[in-house]
Short mmCIF file of C-alpha atoms and ligand atoms in Angstrom, two decimals:
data_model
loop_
_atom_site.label_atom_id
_atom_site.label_comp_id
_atom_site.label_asym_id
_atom_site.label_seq_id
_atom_site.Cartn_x
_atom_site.Cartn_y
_atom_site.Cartn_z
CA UNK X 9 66.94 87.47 263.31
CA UNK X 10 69.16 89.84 261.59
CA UNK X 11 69.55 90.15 257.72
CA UNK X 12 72.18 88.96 256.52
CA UNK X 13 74.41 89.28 252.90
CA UNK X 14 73.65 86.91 249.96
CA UNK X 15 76.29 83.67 249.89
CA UNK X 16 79.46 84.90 247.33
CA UNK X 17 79.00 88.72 247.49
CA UNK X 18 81.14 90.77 250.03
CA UNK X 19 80.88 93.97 251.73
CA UNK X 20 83.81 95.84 251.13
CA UNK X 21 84.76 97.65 254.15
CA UNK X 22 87.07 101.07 255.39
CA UNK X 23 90.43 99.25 255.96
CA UNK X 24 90.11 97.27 252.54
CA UNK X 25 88.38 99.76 250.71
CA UNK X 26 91.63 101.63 250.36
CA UNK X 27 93.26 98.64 248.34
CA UNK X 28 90.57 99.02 246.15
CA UNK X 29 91.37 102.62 245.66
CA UNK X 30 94.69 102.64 245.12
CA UNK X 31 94.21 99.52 242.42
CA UNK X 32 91.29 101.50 240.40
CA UNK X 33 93.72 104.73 240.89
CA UNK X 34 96.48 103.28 239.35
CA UNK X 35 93.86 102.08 236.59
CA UNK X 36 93.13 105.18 235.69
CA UNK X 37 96.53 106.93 235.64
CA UNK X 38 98.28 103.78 233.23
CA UNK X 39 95.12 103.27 231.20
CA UNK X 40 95.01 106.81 230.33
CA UNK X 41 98.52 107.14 229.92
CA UNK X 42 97.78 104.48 226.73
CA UNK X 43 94.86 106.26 225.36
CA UNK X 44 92.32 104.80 226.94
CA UNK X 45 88.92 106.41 227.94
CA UNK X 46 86.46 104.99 230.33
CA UNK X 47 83.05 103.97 229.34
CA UNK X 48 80.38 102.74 232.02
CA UNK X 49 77.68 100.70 230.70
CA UNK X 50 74.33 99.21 232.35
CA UNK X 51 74.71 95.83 235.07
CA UNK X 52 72.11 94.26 233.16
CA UNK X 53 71.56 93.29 229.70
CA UNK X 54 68.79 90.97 227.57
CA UNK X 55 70.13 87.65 227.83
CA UNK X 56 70.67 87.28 224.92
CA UNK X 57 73.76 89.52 224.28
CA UNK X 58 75.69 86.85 226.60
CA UNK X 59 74.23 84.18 225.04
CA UNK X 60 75.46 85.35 221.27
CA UNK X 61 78.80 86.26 222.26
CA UNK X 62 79.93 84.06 225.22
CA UNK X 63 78.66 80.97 223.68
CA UNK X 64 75.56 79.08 224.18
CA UNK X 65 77.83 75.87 225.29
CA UNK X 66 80.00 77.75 227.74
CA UNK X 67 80.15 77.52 231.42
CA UNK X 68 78.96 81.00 232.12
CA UNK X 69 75.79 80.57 229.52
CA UNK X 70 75.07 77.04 230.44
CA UNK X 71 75.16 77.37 234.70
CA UNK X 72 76.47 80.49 235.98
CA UNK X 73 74.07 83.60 234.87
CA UNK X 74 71.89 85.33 236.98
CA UNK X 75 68.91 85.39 234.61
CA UNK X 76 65.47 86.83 235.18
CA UNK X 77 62.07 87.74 233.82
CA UNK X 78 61.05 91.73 234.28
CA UNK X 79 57.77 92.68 234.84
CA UNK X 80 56.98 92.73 231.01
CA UNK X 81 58.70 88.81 230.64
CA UNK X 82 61.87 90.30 228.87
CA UNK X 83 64.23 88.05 229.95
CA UNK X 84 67.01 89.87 231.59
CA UNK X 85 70.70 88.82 232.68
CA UNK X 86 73.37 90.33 235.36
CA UNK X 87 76.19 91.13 233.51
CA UNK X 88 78.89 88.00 233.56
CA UNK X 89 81.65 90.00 232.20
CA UNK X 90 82.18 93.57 230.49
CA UNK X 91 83.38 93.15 227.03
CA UNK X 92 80.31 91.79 225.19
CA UNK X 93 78.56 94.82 227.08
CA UNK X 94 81.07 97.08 225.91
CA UNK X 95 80.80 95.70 222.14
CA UNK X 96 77.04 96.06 222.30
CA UNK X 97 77.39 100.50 223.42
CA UNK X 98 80.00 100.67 220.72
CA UNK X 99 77.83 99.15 217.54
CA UNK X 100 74.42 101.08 219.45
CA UNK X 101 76.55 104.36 219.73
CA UNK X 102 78.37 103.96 216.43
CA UNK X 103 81.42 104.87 218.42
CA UNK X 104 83.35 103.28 215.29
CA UNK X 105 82.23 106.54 213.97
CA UNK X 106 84.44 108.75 215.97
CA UNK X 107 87.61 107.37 215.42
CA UNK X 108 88.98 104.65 213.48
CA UNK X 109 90.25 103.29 217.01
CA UNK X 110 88.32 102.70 219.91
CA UNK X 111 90.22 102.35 223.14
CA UNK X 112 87.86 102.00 226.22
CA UNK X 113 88.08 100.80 229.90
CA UNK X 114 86.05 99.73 232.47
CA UNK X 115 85.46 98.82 236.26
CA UNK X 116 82.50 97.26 238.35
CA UNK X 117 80.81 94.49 239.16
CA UNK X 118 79.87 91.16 237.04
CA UNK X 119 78.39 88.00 238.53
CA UNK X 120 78.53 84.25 238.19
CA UNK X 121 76.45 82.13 239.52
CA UNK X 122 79.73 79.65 241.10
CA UNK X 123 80.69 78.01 243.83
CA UNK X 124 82.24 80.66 246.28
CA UNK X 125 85.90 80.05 247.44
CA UNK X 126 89.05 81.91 248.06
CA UNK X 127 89.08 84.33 244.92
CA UNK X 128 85.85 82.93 243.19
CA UNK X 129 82.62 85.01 244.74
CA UNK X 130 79.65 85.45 242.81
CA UNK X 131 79.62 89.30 242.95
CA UNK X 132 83.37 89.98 242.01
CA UNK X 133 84.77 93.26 240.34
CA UNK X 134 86.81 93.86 236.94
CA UNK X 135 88.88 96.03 235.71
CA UNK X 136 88.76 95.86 231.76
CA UNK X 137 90.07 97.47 228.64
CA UNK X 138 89.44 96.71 225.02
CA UNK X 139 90.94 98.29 221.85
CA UNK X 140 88.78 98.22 218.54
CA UNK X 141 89.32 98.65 215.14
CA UNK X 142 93.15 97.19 214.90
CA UNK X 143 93.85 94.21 213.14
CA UNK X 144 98.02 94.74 213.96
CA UNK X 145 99.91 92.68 216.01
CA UNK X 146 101.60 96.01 217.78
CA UNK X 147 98.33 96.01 219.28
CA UNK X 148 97.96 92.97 220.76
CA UNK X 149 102.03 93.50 222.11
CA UNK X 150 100.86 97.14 223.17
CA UNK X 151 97.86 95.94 225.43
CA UNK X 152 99.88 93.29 227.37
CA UNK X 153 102.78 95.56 227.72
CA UNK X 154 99.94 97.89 229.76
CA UNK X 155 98.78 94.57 231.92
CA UNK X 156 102.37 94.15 232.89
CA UNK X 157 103.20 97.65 233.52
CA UNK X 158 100.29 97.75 235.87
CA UNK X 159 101.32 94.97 237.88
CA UNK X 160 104.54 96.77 237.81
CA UNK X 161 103.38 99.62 239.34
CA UNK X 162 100.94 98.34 242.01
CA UNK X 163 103.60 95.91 243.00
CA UNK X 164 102.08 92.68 242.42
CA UNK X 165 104.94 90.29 241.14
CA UNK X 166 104.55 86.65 240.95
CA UNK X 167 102.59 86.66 238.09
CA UNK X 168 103.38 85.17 234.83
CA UNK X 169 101.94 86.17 231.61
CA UNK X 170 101.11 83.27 229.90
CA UNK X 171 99.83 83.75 225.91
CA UNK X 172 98.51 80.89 223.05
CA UNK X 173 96.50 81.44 220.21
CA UNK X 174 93.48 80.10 219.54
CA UNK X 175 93.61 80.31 215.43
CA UNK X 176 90.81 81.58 213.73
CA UNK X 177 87.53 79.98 211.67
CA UNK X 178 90.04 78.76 209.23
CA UNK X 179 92.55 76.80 210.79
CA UNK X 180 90.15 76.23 214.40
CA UNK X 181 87.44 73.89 212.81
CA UNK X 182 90.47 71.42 211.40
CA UNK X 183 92.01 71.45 215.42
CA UNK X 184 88.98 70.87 216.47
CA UNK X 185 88.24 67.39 214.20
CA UNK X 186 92.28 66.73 215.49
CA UNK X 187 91.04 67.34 218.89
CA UNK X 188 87.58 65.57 218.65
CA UNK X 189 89.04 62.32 216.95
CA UNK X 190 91.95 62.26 220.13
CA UNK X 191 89.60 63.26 222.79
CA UNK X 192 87.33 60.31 220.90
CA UNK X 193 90.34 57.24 221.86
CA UNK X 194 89.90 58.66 225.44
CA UNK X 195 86.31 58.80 226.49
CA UNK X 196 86.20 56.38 229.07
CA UNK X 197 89.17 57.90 230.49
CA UNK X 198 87.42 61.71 231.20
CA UNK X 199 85.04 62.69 233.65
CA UNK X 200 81.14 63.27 232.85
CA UNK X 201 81.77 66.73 232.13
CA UNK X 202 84.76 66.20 229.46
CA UNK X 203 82.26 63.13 227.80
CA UNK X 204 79.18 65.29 227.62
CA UNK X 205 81.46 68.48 226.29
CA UNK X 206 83.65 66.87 223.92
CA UNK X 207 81.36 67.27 221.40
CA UNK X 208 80.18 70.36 221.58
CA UNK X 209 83.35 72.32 223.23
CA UNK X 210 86.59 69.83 222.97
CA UNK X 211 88.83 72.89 223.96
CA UNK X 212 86.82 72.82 227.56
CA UNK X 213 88.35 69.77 227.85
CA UNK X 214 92.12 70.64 227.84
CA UNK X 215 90.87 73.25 230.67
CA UNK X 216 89.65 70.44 233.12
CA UNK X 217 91.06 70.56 236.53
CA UNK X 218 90.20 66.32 236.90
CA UNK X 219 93.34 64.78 237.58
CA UNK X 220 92.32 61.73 235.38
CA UNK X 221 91.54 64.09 232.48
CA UNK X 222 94.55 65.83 232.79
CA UNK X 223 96.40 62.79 232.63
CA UNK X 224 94.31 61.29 229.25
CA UNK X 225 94.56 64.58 227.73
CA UNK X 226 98.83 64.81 228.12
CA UNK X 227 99.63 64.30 224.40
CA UNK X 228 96.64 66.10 223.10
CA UNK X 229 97.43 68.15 219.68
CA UNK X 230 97.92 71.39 220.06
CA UNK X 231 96.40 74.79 218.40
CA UNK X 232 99.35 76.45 218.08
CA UNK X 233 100.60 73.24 215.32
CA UNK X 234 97.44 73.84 213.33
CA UNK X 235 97.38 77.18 212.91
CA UNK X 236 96.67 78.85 209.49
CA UNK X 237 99.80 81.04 207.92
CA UNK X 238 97.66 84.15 209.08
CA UNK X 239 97.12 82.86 212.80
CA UNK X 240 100.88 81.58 212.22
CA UNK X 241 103.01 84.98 211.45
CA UNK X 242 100.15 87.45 214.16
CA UNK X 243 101.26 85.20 216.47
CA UNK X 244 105.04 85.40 216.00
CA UNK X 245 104.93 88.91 214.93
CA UNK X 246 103.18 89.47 218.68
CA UNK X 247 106.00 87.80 220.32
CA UNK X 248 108.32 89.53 218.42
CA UNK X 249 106.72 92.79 219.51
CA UNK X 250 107.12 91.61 223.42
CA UNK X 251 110.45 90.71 223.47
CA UNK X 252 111.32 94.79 222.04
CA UNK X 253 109.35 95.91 224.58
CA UNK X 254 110.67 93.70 227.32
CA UNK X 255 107.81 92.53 228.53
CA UNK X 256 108.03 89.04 229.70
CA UNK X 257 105.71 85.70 228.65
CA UNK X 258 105.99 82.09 228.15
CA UNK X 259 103.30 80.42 225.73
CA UNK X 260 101.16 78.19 227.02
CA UNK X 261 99.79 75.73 224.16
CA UNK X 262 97.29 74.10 226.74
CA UNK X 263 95.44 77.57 227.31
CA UNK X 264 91.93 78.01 226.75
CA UNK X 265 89.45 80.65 227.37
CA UNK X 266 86.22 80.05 229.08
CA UNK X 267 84.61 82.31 226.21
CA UNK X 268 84.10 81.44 222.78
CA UNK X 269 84.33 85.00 221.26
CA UNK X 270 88.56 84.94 221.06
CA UNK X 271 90.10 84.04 217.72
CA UNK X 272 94.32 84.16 217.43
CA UNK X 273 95.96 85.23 220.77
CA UNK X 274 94.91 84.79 224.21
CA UNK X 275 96.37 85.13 226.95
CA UNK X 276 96.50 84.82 231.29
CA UNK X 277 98.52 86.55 234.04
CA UNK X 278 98.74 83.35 236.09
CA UNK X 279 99.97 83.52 239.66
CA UNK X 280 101.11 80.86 242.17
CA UNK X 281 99.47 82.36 245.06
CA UNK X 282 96.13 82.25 245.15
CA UNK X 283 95.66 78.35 244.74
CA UNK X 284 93.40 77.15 242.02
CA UNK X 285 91.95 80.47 241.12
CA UNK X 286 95.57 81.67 239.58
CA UNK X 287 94.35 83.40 236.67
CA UNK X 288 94.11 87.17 237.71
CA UNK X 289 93.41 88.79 234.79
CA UNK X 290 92.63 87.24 231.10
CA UNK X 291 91.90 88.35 227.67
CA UNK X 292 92.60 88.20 223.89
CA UNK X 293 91.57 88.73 220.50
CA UNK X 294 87.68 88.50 219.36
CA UNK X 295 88.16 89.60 215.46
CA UNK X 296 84.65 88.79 214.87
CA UNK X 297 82.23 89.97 217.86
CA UNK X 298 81.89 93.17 216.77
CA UNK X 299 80.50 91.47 213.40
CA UNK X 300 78.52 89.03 215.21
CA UNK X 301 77.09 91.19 217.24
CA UNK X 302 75.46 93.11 214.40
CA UNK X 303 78.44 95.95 213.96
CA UNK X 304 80.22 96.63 211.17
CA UNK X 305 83.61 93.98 210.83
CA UNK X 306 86.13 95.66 213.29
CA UNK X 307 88.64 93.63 215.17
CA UNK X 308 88.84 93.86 218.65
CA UNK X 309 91.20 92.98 221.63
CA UNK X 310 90.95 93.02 225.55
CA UNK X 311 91.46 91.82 228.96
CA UNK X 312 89.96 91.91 231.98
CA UNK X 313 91.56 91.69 235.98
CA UNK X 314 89.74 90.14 238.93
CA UNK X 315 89.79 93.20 241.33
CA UNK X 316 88.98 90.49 244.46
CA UNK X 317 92.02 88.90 243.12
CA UNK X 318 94.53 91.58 243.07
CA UNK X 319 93.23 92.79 246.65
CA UNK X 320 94.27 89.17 247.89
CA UNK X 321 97.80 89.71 246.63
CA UNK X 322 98.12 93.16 247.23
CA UNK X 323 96.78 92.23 250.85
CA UNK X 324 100.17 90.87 252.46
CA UNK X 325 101.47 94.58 251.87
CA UNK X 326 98.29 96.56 252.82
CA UNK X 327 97.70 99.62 251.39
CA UNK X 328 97.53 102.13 254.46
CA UNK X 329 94.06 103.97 255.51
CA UNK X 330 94.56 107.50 255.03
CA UNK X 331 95.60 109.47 258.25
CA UNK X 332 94.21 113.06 259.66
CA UNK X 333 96.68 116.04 258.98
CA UNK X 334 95.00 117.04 262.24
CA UNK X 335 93.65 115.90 265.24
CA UNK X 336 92.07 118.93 267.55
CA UNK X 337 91.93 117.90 271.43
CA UNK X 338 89.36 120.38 273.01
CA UNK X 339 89.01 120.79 276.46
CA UNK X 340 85.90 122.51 278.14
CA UNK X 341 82.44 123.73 276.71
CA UNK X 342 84.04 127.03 274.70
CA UNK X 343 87.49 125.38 273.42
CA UNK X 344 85.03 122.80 271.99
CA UNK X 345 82.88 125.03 269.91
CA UNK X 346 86.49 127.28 268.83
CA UNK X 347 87.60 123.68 267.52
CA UNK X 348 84.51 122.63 265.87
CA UNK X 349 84.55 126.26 263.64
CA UNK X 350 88.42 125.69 263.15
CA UNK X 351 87.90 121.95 262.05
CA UNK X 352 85.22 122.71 259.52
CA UNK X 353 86.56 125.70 257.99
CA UNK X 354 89.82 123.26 257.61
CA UNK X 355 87.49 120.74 256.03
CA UNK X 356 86.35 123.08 253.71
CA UNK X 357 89.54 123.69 252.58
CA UNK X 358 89.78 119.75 252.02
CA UNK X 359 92.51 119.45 254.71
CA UNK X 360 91.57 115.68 256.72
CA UNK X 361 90.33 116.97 260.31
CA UNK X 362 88.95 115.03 263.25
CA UNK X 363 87.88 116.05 266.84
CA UNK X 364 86.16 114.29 269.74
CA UNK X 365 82.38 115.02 270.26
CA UNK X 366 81.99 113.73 274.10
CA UNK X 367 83.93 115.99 276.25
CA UNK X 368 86.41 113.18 276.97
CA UNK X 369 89.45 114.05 279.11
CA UNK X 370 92.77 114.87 277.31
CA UNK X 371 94.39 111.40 277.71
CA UNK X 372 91.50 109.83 276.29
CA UNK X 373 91.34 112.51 273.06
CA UNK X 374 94.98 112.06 272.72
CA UNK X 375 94.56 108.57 272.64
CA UNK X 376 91.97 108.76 269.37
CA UNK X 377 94.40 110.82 267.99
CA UNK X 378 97.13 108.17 267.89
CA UNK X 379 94.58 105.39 266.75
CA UNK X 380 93.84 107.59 264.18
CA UNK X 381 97.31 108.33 263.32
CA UNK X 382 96.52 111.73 262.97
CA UNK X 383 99.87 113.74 262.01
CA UNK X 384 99.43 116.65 264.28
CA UNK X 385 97.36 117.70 267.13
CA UNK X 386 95.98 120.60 268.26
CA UNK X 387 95.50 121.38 271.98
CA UNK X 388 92.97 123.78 272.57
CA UNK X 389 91.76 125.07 276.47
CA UNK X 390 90.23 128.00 278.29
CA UNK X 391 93.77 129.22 278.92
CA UNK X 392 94.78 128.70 275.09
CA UNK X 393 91.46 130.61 273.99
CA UNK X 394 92.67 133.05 276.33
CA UNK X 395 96.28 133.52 275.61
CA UNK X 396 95.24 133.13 271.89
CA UNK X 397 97.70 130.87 270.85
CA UNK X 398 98.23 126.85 271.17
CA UNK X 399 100.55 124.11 270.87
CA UNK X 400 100.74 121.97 267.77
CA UNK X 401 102.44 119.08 268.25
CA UNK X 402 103.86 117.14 265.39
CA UNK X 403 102.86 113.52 266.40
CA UNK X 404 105.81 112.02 263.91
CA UNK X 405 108.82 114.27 264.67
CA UNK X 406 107.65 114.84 268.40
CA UNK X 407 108.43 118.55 267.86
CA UNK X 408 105.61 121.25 269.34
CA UNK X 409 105.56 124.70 268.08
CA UNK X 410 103.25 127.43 269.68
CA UNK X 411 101.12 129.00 266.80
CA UNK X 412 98.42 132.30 266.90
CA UNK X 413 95.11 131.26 266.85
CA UNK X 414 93.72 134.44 264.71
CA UNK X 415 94.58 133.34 261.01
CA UNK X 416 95.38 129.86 261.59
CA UNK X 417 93.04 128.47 259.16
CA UNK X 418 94.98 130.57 256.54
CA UNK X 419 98.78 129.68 258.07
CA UNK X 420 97.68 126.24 258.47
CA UNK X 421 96.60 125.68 255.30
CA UNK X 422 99.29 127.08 253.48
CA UNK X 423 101.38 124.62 255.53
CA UNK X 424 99.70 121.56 254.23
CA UNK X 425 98.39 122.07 251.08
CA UNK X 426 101.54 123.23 249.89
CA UNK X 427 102.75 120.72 247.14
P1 HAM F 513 87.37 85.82 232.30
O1 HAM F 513 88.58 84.97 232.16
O2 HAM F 513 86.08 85.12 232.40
O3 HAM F 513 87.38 86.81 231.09
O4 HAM F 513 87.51 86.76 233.58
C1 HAM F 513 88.60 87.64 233.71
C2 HAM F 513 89.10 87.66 235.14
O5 HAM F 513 88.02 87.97 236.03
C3 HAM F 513 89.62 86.32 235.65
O6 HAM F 513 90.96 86.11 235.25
C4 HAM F 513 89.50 86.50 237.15
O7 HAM F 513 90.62 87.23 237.65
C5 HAM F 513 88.25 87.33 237.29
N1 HAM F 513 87.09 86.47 237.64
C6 HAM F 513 86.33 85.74 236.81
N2 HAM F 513 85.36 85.10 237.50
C7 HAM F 513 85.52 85.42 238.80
C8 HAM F 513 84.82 85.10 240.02
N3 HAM F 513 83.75 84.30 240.02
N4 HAM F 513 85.28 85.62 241.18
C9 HAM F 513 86.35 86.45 241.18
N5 HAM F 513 87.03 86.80 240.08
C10 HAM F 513 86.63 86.30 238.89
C11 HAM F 513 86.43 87.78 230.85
O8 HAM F 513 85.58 88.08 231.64
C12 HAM F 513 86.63 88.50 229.55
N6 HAM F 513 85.54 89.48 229.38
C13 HAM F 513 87.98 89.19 229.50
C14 HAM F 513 88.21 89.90 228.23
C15 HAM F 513 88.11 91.24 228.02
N7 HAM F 513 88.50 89.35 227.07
C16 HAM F 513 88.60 90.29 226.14
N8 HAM F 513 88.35 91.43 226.72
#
C-alpha cells in the first residue's frame, strides 16, 4: 500500500502554488512599503512559551497543540501561531535595542490539532506582522489600514473588518464579574463547553457557535460599556484614525479572540464566503506579552492571515501559471541538439524555455507548446540548420518572422528581457 499524507495537512501543488506566490509577493511589496522587515523564527518551541502567552485555559493550549517529548524529555510544541514566537526572538535578541520600534513580519506554517474542514486544516500557513514598542493609537489605525490595503491589492473583497476592544487588567476583571454573574442566570441554558468554561474563560462563551448559547447569551453585557477611560479614548482615538484614512470597519462588541494575550483593540477581517471559518485574518493589541514574557514593558500590536484562506477566495479568479517565452519544436537528431544549446544558453539568461525530449513529430511538439501556453515557438529542421535561419512564430498575435540563427541568443534576449 502506498503512503499516504497525514489527515489536515495538504500538498500544495504547481497550478495552486502560484496563488500562493502571488499572495506572499504582494506580502512582501505592502509590508515593506510600511516598514516592515521579515524575521523567520524556529517551527518549534518549549511548550511552554504557548502555554504563558496563549493561555493555559484556551482552546489551542487545552486541545489543539502538537506537543512532544525530545530525546532528552524537553517537552517540545509545533508552533500554533507566530506572534508569541516572534515576542520570544525579540526579548532573546534584545531587538528592542535597535530601535525604539520594532516592525516585523512573517510567513509559514503553524498547526492545530482541529477538526479538518473547508478552511480549518491542521497544517495551515500565516502571514503575520507585529509592531512593538508603540503605545499610540496611529498605530493600531496604521496596521489595519495595511490589512485592508492588502486585500485591496490582491483583490479579495467581501471582507469586512470588524474591530472591539477587549479593555485592559483594569477595567477587564470588573466585565468579567458582569459577565460571570449573567452567564451565572443562564447555566442550564449553555452547552457543556460554555458550563465548564464560564468560570475560567466567560469571554469563550460569547464566541460559541451553539445555537442555544447564542440565543442565552443575546443580552450579554458588553466590553466595550465597561471599559476604563484609558481603554475608552485608544479606542475612539483608533476609530477616529480609520475614518481619516478611509479605511472601512464596523465594531463588533460580541468579538473575542481565541488568545488571551490581547488587551484594548482587536479586531477580524470576516468574510461571508467561506462558511463558518469567516475569519481570514485576526489580530490586536497584547500591551503586556512582551512583559510577561520576561522582556522589558513594550506594547505590542499584530495580526495574522490564514494563507489556506485567502487561496480559497482568491481561487474563483485563479492566479495564472506562468507561461514559456519560448517553446523550441526540433525536428531530427542535429536540430535537436542546436535547440537544446539554444534553450539552455536562454535559460541562463533566465528567459522561461521548454523543448520536447522524445523526437515527437511536429504536430505533437506544437501541441505541448499550446498546453504550455508558450508565447512563441521556434521551428528548428535540417533545412533551417542549413539555411541558418528559422521561423518564430508569435503564438498570441499569429504573426511569424524569419530570424538568423548566429546571434540569436543575444537578439532574442534583448527582445524579451527588455523592460
Ligand atoms: P488566530 O485568530 O488564532 O490568531 O489566527 C489567525 C488566522 O489564522 C485566522 O483568522 C485564520 O485565518 C487562520 N487560521 C487559524 N487557524 C487555522 C486553521 N486551523 N486552518 C486554517 N487557517 C487557520 C493568531 O494566530 C494570532 N497570532 C494573530 C495575531 C498576531 N495577533 C497579534 N498578532
Amino acid at each position: 500500500m502506498s503512503i499516504t499524507g497525514i489527515k489536515g495537512m495538504n500538498d500544495i501543488l504547481p497550478g495552486d502554488v502560484e496563488t500562493w506566490q502571488f499572495l506572499e509577493n504582494h506580502a512582501r511589496r505592502i509590508f515593506r512599503a510600511y516598514g516592515f522587515a521579515e524575521i523567520r523564527v524556529p517551527v518549534v518551541e518549549k511548550t511552554e512559551l504557548f502555554c504563558r502567552s496563549i493561555g493555559e485555559t484556551t482552546d489551542i493550549v487545552e486541545k489543539e497543540m502538537y506537543t512532544f517529548d525530545d530525546k532528552s524529555g524537553h517537552s517540545l510544541t509545533l508552533r500554533p501561531e507566530g506572534t508569541a514566537p516572534v515576542i520570544r526572538s525579540f526579548i532573546e535578541n534584545k531587538l528592542y535595542a535597535r530601535d525604539s520600534v520594532a516592525k516585523l513580519y512573517y510567513l509559514g506554517p503553524m498547526f492545530r490539532y482541529e477538526r479538518p474542514q473547508k478552511g480549518r486544516y491542521r497544517q495551515f500557513h500565516q502571514i503575520g506582522a507585529e509592531i512593538l514598542g508603540v503605545e499610540d493609537p496611529k498605530i493600531d489605525a496604521q496596521l489595519l489600514a495595511m490589512l485592508s490595503h492588502y486585500f485591496e491589492a490582491v483583490e479579495i473583497g467581501d471582507v469586512e473588518l470588524q474591530i472591539n476592544s477587549l479593555g485592559c487588567p483594569e477595567c477587564r476583571p470588573g466585565y468579567r464579574k458582569a459577565l460571570t454573574a449573567f452567564l451565572e442566570e443562564r447555566l442550564p441554558a449553555l452547552c457543556d463547553d460554555c458550563r465548564r468554561r464560564y468560570l475560567t474563560n466567560p469571554l469563550r462563551v460569547l464566541d460559541c457557535k451553539v445555537p442555544g448559547c447564542r440565543e442565552a447569551t443575546a443580552g450579554a453585557p458588553a466590553m466595550l460599556d465597561h471599559l476604563c477611560e484609558g481603554c475608552d479614548s485608544h479606542f475612539a482615538r483608533v476609530q477616529g484614525f480609520l475614518r481619516d484614512l478611509g479605511t472601512p470597519f464596523v465594531v463588533n462588541p460580541r468579538m473575542v479572540r481565541g488568545l488571551d494575550y490581547y488587551s484594548k483593540t482587536t479586531f477580524e477581517m470576516v468574510t461571508n464566503s467561506l462558511g463558518s471559518q469567516n475569519a481570514v485574518a485576526a489580530g490586536g493589541r497584547y500591551d503586556g506579552l512582551v512583559e510577561d514574557l520576561g522582556g522589558p514593558a513594550l506594547p505590542g500590536i499584530g495580526f495574522a492571515m490564514g494563507v489556506e484562506r485567502l487561496v480559497l477566495m482568491k481561487n474563483s479568479q485563479q492566479v495564472e501559471p506562468p507561461r514559456p517565452e519560448l517553446f523550441i519544436a526540433a525536428l531530427g537528431e542535429a536540430a535537436a541538439n542546436h535547440a537544446f544549446r539554444l534553450m539552455t544558453s536562454l535559460q541562463r539568461r533566465c528567459i522561461h524555455c521548454e523543448m520536447d525530449y522524445e523526437g515527437k513529430s511536429l504536430k505533437s511538439q506544437l501541441r505541448r507548446a499550446d498546453k504550455l501556453r508558450a508565447r512563441h515557438v521556434l521551428i528548428l529542421g535540417e533545412s533551417e540548420l542549413t539555411a541558418g535561419t528559422a521561423p518564430l512564430r508569435d503564438m498570441d498575435g499569429g504573426t511569424q518572422d524569419l530570424l538568423p540563427l548566429a546571434g540569436i541568443e543575444e537578439l532574442l534576449a534583448e527582445r524579451w528581457t527588455v523592460g
